[in-house]
Amino acid sequence: MESLQFLAWIIVHIAVPIFAPIALLPLLAIGQRFRSSAKEVVYNAVKNGQLLWAGIAMSAGACYEIGIYLEHASALGRPFAWIGFTLCIFFITFSAVLVMLGAIDGLDDAPHAKVAEPTRIMVVSIFLTTASAVLFGFAHYLIELT
Protein backbone atom coordinates (compact mmCIF):
# COMPACT_ATOMS: atom_id res chain seq x y z
CA MET A 1 0.00 0.00 0.00
CA GLU A 2 2.97 2.31 0.59
CA SER A 3 3.90 2.40 -3.10
CA LEU A 4 0.29 3.20 -4.00
CA GLN A 5 0.32 6.12 -1.55
CA PHE A 6 3.58 7.41 -3.03
CA LEU A 7 2.14 7.12 -6.55
CA ALA A 8 -0.91 9.10 -5.44
CA TRP A 9 1.40 11.70 -3.88
CA ILE A 10 3.35 12.00 -7.17
CA ILE A 11 0.13 12.45 -9.15
CA VAL A 12 -1.22 15.15 -6.82
CA HIS A 13 2.01 17.04 -6.10
CA ILE A 14 3.98 16.67 -9.34
CA ALA A 15 1.90 15.49 -12.31
CA VAL A 16 -1.13 17.72 -11.78
CA PRO A 17 0.82 21.00 -11.33
CA ILE A 18 2.94 20.33 -14.42
CA PHE A 19 0.58 18.62 -16.83
CA ALA A 20 -2.92 19.85 -15.95
CA PRO A 21 -2.42 23.42 -17.18
CA ILE A 22 -0.75 22.18 -20.36
CA ALA A 23 -3.46 19.58 -20.93
CA LEU A 24 -6.24 22.10 -20.39
CA LEU A 25 -4.89 24.71 -22.81
CA PRO A 26 -6.07 22.85 -25.95
CA LEU A 27 -9.61 23.23 -24.62
CA LEU A 28 -9.43 26.74 -26.05
CA ALA A 29 -10.25 25.15 -29.40
CA ILE A 30 -13.78 24.51 -28.14
CA GLY A 31 -14.62 28.20 -28.26
CA GLN A 32 -15.02 30.05 -31.53
CA ARG A 33 -12.64 32.91 -30.74
CA PHE A 34 -9.41 30.95 -30.15
CA ARG A 35 -10.05 27.94 -32.41
CA SER A 36 -7.52 28.98 -35.05
CA SER A 37 -4.69 29.62 -32.59
CA ALA A 38 -5.33 26.76 -30.14
CA LYS A 39 -2.55 24.60 -31.63
CA GLU A 40 0.13 27.16 -30.83
CA VAL A 41 -1.19 27.89 -27.35
CA VAL A 42 0.69 25.08 -25.59
CA TYR A 43 3.98 26.07 -27.23
CA ASN A 44 3.43 29.75 -26.46
CA ALA A 45 2.55 28.93 -22.86
CA VAL A 46 5.91 27.32 -22.13
CA LYS A 47 8.29 28.96 -24.59
CA ASN A 48 9.30 31.83 -22.30
CA GLY A 49 9.78 29.80 -19.14
CA GLN A 50 6.31 29.82 -17.59
CA LEU A 51 6.71 26.13 -16.77
CA LEU A 52 9.29 27.21 -14.19
CA TRP A 53 6.51 28.44 -11.89
CA ALA A 54 5.62 24.81 -11.22
CA GLY A 55 9.31 24.03 -10.66
CA ILE A 56 9.60 26.89 -8.17
CA ALA A 57 6.62 25.58 -6.22
CA MET A 58 8.01 22.04 -6.19
CA SER A 59 11.42 23.26 -5.04
CA ALA A 60 9.74 25.21 -2.24
CA GLY A 61 7.85 22.07 -1.23
CA ALA A 62 11.09 20.10 -1.23
CA CYS A 63 12.72 22.78 0.95
CA TYR A 64 9.87 22.44 3.42
CA GLU A 65 10.12 18.65 3.53
CA ILE A 66 13.91 18.72 3.89
CA GLY A 67 13.64 21.39 6.59
CA ILE A 68 11.28 19.18 8.60
CA TYR A 69 13.64 16.25 8.10
CA LEU A 70 16.61 18.30 9.33
CA GLU A 71 14.93 18.72 12.74
CA HIS A 72 15.44 15.04 13.52
CA ALA A 73 18.01 13.90 10.94
CA SER A 74 20.77 11.51 11.84
CA ALA A 75 24.40 12.59 11.58
CA LEU A 76 24.71 10.54 8.39
CA GLY A 77 21.69 12.12 6.72
CA ARG A 78 22.38 15.76 7.59
CA PRO A 79 25.01 16.50 4.91
CA PHE A 80 22.82 15.01 2.19
CA ALA A 81 19.83 16.96 3.46
CA TRP A 82 21.82 20.20 3.38
CA ILE A 83 22.99 19.43 -0.16
CA GLY A 84 19.38 18.85 -1.20
CA PHE A 85 18.25 22.02 0.58
CA THR A 86 20.97 24.07 -1.12
CA LEU A 87 20.05 22.57 -4.48
CA CYS A 88 16.41 23.55 -3.93
CA ILE A 89 17.39 27.14 -3.13
CA PHE A 90 19.54 27.19 -6.28
CA PHE A 91 16.62 25.89 -8.37
CA ILE A 92 14.29 28.52 -6.94
CA THR A 93 16.72 31.36 -7.55
CA PHE A 94 17.79 30.25 -11.03
CA SER A 95 14.19 29.57 -12.04
CA ALA A 96 13.05 32.99 -10.86
CA VAL A 97 15.79 34.67 -12.89
CA LEU A 98 14.86 32.63 -15.97
CA VAL A 99 11.17 33.51 -15.60
CA MET A 100 12.14 37.18 -15.49
CA LEU A 101 14.39 36.82 -18.55
CA GLY A 102 11.67 34.89 -20.37
CA ALA A 103 9.16 37.62 -19.62
CA ILE A 104 11.56 40.22 -20.97
CA ASP A 105 12.20 38.10 -24.10
CA GLY A 106 8.44 37.78 -24.56
CA LEU A 107 8.18 41.54 -24.93
CA ASP A 108 10.26 41.39 -28.12
CA ASP A 109 8.16 38.67 -29.76
CA ALA A 110 6.04 39.66 -32.71
CA PRO A 111 2.35 39.21 -31.82
CA HIS A 112 1.70 36.51 -34.41
CA ALA A 113 5.17 35.01 -34.83
CA LYS A 114 4.97 31.26 -35.41
CA VAL A 115 8.33 29.76 -34.52
CA ALA A 116 8.14 26.05 -33.78
CA GLU A 117 11.69 25.58 -32.55
CA PRO A 118 12.27 25.48 -28.79
CA THR A 119 13.99 28.46 -27.22
CA ARG A 120 16.89 28.06 -24.81
CA ILE A 121 14.74 29.22 -21.92
CA MET A 122 12.11 26.65 -22.84
CA VAL A 123 14.62 23.81 -22.87
CA VAL A 124 16.20 24.91 -19.58
CA SER A 125 12.75 25.35 -18.01
CA ILE A 126 11.79 21.80 -18.94
CA PHE A 127 15.09 20.52 -17.50
CA LEU A 128 14.83 22.56 -14.27
CA THR A 129 11.19 21.65 -13.72
CA THR A 130 12.00 17.98 -14.22
CA ALA A 131 14.96 18.25 -11.84
CA SER A 132 12.78 20.01 -9.26
CA ALA A 133 10.13 17.32 -9.58
CA VAL A 134 12.70 14.55 -9.17
CA LEU A 135 14.28 16.26 -6.16
CA PHE A 136 10.87 16.86 -4.57
CA GLY A 137 9.80 13.25 -5.10
CA PHE A 138 13.15 11.90 -3.97
CA ALA A 139 13.14 14.04 -0.81
CA HIS A 140 9.58 13.03 0.03
CA TYR A 141 10.27 9.35 -0.54
CA LEU A 142 13.48 9.28 1.48
CA ILE A 143 11.97 11.26 4.32
CA GLU A 144 9.01 8.88 4.46
CA LEU A 145 11.46 5.97 4.78
CA THR A 146 13.08 7.43 7.89
C-alpha positions as a Python dict, from the first residue, in 0.01 Angstrom:
ca = {
    (1, 'M'): (0, 0, 0),
    (2, 'E'): (297, 231, 59),
    (3, 'S'): (390, 240, -310),
    (4, 'L'): (29, 320, -400),
    (5, 'Q'): (32, 612, -155),
    (6, 'F'): (358, 741, -303),
    (7, 'L'): (214, 712, -655),
    (8, 'A'): (-91, 910, -544),
    (9, 'W'): (140, 1170, -388),
    (10, 'I'): (335, 1200, -717),
    (11, 'I'): (13, 1245, -915),
    (12, 'V'): (-122, 1515, -682),
    (13, 'H'): (201, 1704, -610),
    (14, 'I'): (398, 1667, -934),
    (15, 'A'): (190, 1549, -1231),
    (16, 'V'): (-113, 1772, -1178),
    (17, 'P'): (82, 2100, -1133),
    (18, 'I'): (294, 2033, -1442),
    (19, 'F'): (58, 1862, -1683),
    (20, 'A'): (-292, 1985, -1595),
    (21, 'P'): (-242, 2342, -1718),
    (22, 'I'): (-75, 2218, -2036),
    (23, 'A'): (-346, 1958, -2093),
    (24, 'L'): (-624, 2210, -2039),
    (25, 'L'): (-489, 2471, -2281),
    (26, 'P'): (-607, 2285, -2595),
    (27, 'L'): (-961, 2323, -2462),
    (28, 'L'): (-943, 2674, -2605),
    (29, 'A'): (-1025, 2515, -2940),
    (30, 'I'): (-1378, 2451, -2814),
    (31, 'G'): (-1462, 2820, -2826),
    (32, 'Q'): (-1502, 3005, -3153),
    (33, 'R'): (-1264, 3291, -3074),
    (34, 'F'): (-941, 3095, -3015),
    (35, 'R'): (-1005, 2794, -3241),
    (36, 'S'): (-752, 2898, -3505),
    (37, 'S'): (-469, 2962, -3259),
    (38, 'A'): (-533, 2676, -3014),
    (39, 'K'): (-255, 2460, -3163),
    (40, 'E'): (13, 2716, -3083),
    (41, 'V'): (-119, 2789, -2735),
    (42, 'V'): (69, 2508, -2559),
    (43, 'Y'): (398, 2607, -2723),
    (44, 'N'): (343, 2975, -2646),
    (45, 'A'): (255, 2893, -2286),
    (46, 'V'): (591, 2732, -2213),
    (47, 'K'): (829, 2896, -2459),
    (48, 'N'): (930, 3183, -2230),
    (49, 'G'): (978, 2980, -1914),
    (50, 'Q'): (631, 2982, -1759),
    (51, 'L'): (671, 2613, -1677),
    (52, 'L'): (929, 2721, -1419),
    (53, 'W'): (651, 2844, -1189),
    (54, 'A'): (562, 2481, -1122),
    (55, 'G'): (931, 2403, -1066),
    (56, 'I'): (960, 2689, -817),
    (57, 'A'): (662, 2558, -622),
    (58, 'M'): (801, 2204, -619),
    (59, 'S'): (1142, 2326, -504),
    (60, 'A'): (974, 2521, -224),
    (61, 'G'): (785, 2207, -123),
    (62, 'A'): (1109, 2010, -123),
    (63, 'C'): (1272, 2278, 95),
    (64, 'Y'): (987, 2244, 342),
    (65, 'E'): (1012, 1865, 353),
    (66, 'I'): (1391, 1872, 389),
    (67, 'G'): (1364, 2139, 659),
    (68, 'I'): (1128, 1918, 860),
    (69, 'Y'): (1364, 1625, 810),
    (70, 'L'): (1661, 1830, 933),
    (71, 'E'): (1493, 1872, 1274),
    (72, 'H'): (1544, 1504, 1352),
    (73, 'A'): (1801, 1390, 1094),
    (74, 'S'): (2077, 1151, 1184),
    (75, 'A'): (2440, 1259, 1158),
    (76, 'L'): (2471, 1054, 839),
    (77, 'G'): (2169, 1212, 672),
    (78, 'R'): (2238, 1576, 759),
    (79, 'P'): (2501, 1650, 491),
    (80, 'F'): (2282, 1501, 219),
    (81, 'A'): (1983, 1696, 346),
    (82, 'W'): (2182, 2020, 338),
    (83, 'I'): (2299, 1943, -16),
    (84, 'G'): (1938, 1885, -120),
    (85, 'F'): (1825, 2202, 58),
    (86, 'T'): (2097, 2407, -112),
    (87, 'L'): (2005, 2257, -448),
    (88, 'C'): (1641, 2355, -393),
    (89, 'I'): (1739, 2714, -313),
    (90, 'F'): (1954, 2719, -628),
    (91, 'F'): (1662, 2589, -837),
    (92, 'I'): (1429, 2852, -694),
    (93, 'T'): (1672, 3136, -755),
    (94, 'F'): (1779, 3025, -1103),
    (95, 'S'): (1419, 2957, -1204),
    (96, 'A'): (1305, 3299, -1086),
    (97, 'V'): (1579, 3467, -1289),
    (98, 'L'): (1486, 3263, -1597),
    (99, 'V'): (1117, 3351, -1560),
    (100, 'M'): (1214, 3718, -1549),
    (101, 'L'): (1439, 3682, -1855),
    (102, 'G'): (1167, 3489, -2037),
    (103, 'A'): (916, 3762, -1962),
    (104, 'I'): (1156, 4022, -2097),
    (105, 'D'): (1220, 3810, -2410),
    (106, 'G'): (844, 3778, -2456),
    (107, 'L'): (818, 4154, -2493),
    (108, 'D'): (1026, 4139, -2812),
    (109, 'D'): (816, 3867, -2976),
    (110, 'A'): (604, 3966, -3271),
    (111, 'P'): (235, 3921, -3182),
    (112, 'H'): (170, 3651, -3441),
    (113, 'A'): (517, 3501, -3483),
    (114, 'K'): (497, 3126, -3541),
    (115, 'V'): (833, 2976, -3452),
    (116, 'A'): (814, 2605, -3378),
    (117, 'E'): (1169, 2558, -3255),
    (118, 'P'): (1227, 2548, -2879),
    (119, 'T'): (1399, 2846, -2722),
    (120, 'R'): (1689, 2806, -2481),
    (121, 'I'): (1474, 2922, -2192),
    (122, 'M'): (1211, 2665, -2284),
    (123, 'V'): (1462, 2381, -2287),
    (124, 'V'): (1620, 2491, -1958),
    (125, 'S'): (1275, 2535, -1801),
    (126, 'I'): (1179, 2180, -1894),
    (127, 'F'): (1509, 2052, -1750),
    (128, 'L'): (1483, 2256, -1427),
    (129, 'T'): (1119, 2165, -1372),
    (130, 'T'): (1200, 1798, -1422),
    (131, 'A'): (1496, 1825, -1184),
    (132, 'S'): (1278, 2001, -926),
    (133, 'A'): (1013, 1732, -958),
    (134, 'V'): (1270, 1455, -917),
    (135, 'L'): (1428, 1626, -616),
    (136, 'F'): (1087, 1686, -457),
    (137, 'G'): (980, 1325, -510),
    (138, 'F'): (1315, 1190, -397),
    (139, 'A'): (1314, 1404, -81),
    (140, 'H'): (958, 1303, 3),
    (141, 'Y'): (1027, 935, -54),
    (142, 'L'): (1348, 928, 148),
    (143, 'I'): (1197, 1126, 432),
    (144, 'E'): (901, 888, 446),
    (145, 'L'): (1146, 597, 478),
    (146, 'T'): (1308, 743, 789),
}
